Coordinates of N, CA, C and O in Angstrom, one line a residue:
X1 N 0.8 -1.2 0.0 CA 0.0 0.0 0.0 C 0.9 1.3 0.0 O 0.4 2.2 -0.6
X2 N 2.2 1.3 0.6 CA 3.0 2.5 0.9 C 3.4 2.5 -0.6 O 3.9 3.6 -0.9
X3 N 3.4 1.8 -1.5 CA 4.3 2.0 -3.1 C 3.0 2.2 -3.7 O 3.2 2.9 -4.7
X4 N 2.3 1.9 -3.6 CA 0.9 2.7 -3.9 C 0.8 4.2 -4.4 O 0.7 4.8 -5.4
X5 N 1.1 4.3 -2.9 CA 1.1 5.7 -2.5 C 1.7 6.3 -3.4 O 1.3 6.9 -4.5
X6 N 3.1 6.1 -2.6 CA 4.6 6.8 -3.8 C 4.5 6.8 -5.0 O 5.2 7.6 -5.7
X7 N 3.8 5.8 -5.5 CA 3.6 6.0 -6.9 C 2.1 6.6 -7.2 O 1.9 6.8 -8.4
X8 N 1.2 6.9 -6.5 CA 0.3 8.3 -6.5 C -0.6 7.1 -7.7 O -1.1 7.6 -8.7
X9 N -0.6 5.5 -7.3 CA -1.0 4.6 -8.1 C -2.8 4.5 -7.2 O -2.9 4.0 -6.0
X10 N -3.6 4.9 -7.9 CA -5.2 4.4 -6.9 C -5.8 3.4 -7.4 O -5.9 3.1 -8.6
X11 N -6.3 2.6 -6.3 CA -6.9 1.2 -6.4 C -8.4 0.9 -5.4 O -8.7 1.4 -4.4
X12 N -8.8 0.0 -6.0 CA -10.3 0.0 -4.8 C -9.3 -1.0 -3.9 O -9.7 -0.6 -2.8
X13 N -8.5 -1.9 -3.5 CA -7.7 -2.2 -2.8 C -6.9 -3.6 -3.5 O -7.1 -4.1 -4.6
X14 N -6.4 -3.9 -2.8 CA -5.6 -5.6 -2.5 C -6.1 -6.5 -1.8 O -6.6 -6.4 -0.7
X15 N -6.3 -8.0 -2.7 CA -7.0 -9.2 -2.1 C -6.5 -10.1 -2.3 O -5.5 -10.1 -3.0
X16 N -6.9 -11.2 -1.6 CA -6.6 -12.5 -1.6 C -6.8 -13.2 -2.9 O -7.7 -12.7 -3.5
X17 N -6.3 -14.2 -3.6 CA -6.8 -14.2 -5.1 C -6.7 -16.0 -4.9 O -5.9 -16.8 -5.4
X18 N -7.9 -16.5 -4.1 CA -8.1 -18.2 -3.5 C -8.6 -19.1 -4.7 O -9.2 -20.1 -4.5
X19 N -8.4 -18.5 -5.7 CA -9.1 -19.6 -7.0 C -7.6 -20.2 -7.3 O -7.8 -21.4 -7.2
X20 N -6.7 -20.0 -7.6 CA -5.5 -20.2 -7.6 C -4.7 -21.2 -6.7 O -3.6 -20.7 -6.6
X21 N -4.9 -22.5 -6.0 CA -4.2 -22.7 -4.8 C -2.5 -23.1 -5.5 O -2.1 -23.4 -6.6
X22 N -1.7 -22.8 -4.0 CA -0.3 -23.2 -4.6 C 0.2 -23.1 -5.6 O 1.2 -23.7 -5.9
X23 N -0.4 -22.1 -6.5 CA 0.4 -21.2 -7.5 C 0.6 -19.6 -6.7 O -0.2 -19.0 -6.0
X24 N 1.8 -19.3 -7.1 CA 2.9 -17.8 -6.7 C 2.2 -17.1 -7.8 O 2.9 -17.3 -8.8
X25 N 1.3 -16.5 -8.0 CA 0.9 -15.3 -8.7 C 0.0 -14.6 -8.2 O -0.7 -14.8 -7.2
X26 N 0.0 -13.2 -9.4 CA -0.3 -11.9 -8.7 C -1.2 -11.3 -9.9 O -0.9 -11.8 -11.0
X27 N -2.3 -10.5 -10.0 CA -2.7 -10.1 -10.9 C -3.3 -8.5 -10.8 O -2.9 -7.8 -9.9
X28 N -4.2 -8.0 -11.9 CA -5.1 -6.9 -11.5 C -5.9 -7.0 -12.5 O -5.8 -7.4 -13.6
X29 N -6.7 -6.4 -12.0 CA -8.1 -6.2 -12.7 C -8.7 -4.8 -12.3 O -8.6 -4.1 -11.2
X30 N -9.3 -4.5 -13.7 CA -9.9 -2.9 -13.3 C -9.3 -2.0 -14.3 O -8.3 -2.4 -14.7
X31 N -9.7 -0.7 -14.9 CA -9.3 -0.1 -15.8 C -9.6 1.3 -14.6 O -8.7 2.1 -14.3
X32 N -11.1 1.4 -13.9 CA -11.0 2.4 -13.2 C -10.5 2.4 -12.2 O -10.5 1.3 -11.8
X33 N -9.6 3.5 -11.0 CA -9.3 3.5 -10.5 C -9.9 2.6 -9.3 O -9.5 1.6 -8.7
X34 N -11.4 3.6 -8.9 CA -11.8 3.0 -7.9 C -12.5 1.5 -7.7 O -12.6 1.0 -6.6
X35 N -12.7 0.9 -8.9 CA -13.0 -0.4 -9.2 C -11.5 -1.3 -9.7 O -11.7 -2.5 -10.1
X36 N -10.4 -0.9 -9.7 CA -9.2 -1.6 -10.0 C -8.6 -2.5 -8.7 O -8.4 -1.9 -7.6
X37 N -8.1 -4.1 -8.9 CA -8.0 -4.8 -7.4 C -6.8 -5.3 -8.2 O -6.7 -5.5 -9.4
X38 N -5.7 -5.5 -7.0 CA -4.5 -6.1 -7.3 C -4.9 -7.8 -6.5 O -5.1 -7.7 -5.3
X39 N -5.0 -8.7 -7.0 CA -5.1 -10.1 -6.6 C -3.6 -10.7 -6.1 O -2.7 -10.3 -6.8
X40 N -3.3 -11.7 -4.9 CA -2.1 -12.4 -4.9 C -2.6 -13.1 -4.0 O -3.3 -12.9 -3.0
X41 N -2.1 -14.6 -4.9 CA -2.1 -16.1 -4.1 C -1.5 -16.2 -3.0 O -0.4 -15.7 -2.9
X42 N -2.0 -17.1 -1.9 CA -1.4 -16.9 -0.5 C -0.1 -18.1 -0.6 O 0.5 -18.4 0.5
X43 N 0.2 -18.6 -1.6 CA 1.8 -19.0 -2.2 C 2.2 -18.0 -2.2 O 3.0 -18.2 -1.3
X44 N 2.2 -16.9 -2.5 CA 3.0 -15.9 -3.1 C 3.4 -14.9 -2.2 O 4.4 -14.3 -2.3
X45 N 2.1 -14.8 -1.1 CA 2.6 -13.9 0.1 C 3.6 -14.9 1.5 O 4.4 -14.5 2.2
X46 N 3.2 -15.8 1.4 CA 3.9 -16.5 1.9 C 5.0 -17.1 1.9 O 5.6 -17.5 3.0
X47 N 5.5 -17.4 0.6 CA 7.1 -17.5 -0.1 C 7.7 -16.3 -0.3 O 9.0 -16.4 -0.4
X48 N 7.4 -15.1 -0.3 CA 8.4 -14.4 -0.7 C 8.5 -13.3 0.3 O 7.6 -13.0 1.0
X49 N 9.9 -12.7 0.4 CA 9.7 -11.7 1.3 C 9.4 -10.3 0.7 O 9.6 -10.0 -0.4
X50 N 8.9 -9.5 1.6 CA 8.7 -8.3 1.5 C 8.8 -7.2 0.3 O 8.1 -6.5 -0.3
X51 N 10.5 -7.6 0.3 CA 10.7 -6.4 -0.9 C 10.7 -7.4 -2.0 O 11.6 -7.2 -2.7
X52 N 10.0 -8.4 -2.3 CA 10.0 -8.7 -3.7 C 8.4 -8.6 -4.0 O 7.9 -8.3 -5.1
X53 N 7.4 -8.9 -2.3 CA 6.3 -8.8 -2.9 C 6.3 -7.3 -3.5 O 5.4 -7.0 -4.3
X54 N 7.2 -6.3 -3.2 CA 6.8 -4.9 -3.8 C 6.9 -4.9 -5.2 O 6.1 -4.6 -6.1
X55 N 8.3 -5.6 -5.2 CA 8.6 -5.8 -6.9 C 7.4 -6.3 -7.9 O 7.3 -5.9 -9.1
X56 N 6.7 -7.1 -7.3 CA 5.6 -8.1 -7.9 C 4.6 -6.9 -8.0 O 4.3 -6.8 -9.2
X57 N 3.9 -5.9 -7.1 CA 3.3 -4.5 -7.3 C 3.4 -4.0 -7.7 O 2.4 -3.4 -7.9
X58 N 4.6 -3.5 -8.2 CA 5.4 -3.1 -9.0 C 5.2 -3.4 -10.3 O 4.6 -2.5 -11.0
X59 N 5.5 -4.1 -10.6 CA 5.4 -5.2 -12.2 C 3.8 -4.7 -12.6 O 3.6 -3.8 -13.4
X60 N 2.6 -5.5 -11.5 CA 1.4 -5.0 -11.7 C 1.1 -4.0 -12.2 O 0.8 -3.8 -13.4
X61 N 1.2 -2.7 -11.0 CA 1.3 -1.3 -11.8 C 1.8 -0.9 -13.2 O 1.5 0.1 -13.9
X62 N 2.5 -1.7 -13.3 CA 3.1 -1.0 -14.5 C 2.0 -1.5 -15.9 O 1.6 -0.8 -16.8
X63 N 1.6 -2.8 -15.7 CA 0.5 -3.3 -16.2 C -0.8 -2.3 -16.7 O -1.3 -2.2 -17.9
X64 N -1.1 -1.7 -15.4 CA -1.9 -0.6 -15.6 C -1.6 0.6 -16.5 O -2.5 1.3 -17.1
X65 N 0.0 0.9 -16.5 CA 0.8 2.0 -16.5 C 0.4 2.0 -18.2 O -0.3 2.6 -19.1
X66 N 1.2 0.9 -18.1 CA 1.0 0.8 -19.5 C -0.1 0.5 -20.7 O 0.1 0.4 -21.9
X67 N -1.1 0.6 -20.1 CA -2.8 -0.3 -20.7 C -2.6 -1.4 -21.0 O -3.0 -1.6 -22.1
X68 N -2.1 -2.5 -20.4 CA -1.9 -3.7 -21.0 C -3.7 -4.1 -20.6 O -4.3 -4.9 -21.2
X69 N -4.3 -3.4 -19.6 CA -5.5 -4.0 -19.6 C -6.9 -4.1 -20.1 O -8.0 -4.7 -19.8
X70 N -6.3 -3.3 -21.3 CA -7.2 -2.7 -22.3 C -6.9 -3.7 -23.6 O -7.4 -3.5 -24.8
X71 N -6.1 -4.7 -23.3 CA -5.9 -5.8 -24.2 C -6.3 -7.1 -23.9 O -6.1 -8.0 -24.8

């Protein structure tokens, strides 16, 4: 949420993404801000530490950044 911020990136928030079991991935969905959700498998918060889960929000965002979700 703090790289969120910094990156002045707005989201209706971050969830759990339980359709997925024991796969490490991350996704988003949403074009508008306030309806836009970043998903991550509880593999994924649980294997990795901290500053990679950013990196992985990171990656996301840029998703957005870029309109990949308009494809």
């Amino acid at each position: 949420e703090q790289l969120c911020k910094r990156l002045r990136f707005n989201c209706g928030g971050m969830m759990n993404w339980p359709v997925v079991h024991n796969s490490m991935t991350a996704g988003i969905i949403g074009t508008v801000p306030r309806w836009r959700y970043l998903f991550f498998t509880d593999a994924l918060l649980a294997k990795l530490p901290p500053e990679e889960i950013e990196a992985v929000v990171a990656h996301e965002i840029g998703h957005s950044q870029r309109r990949h979700l308009f494809f």
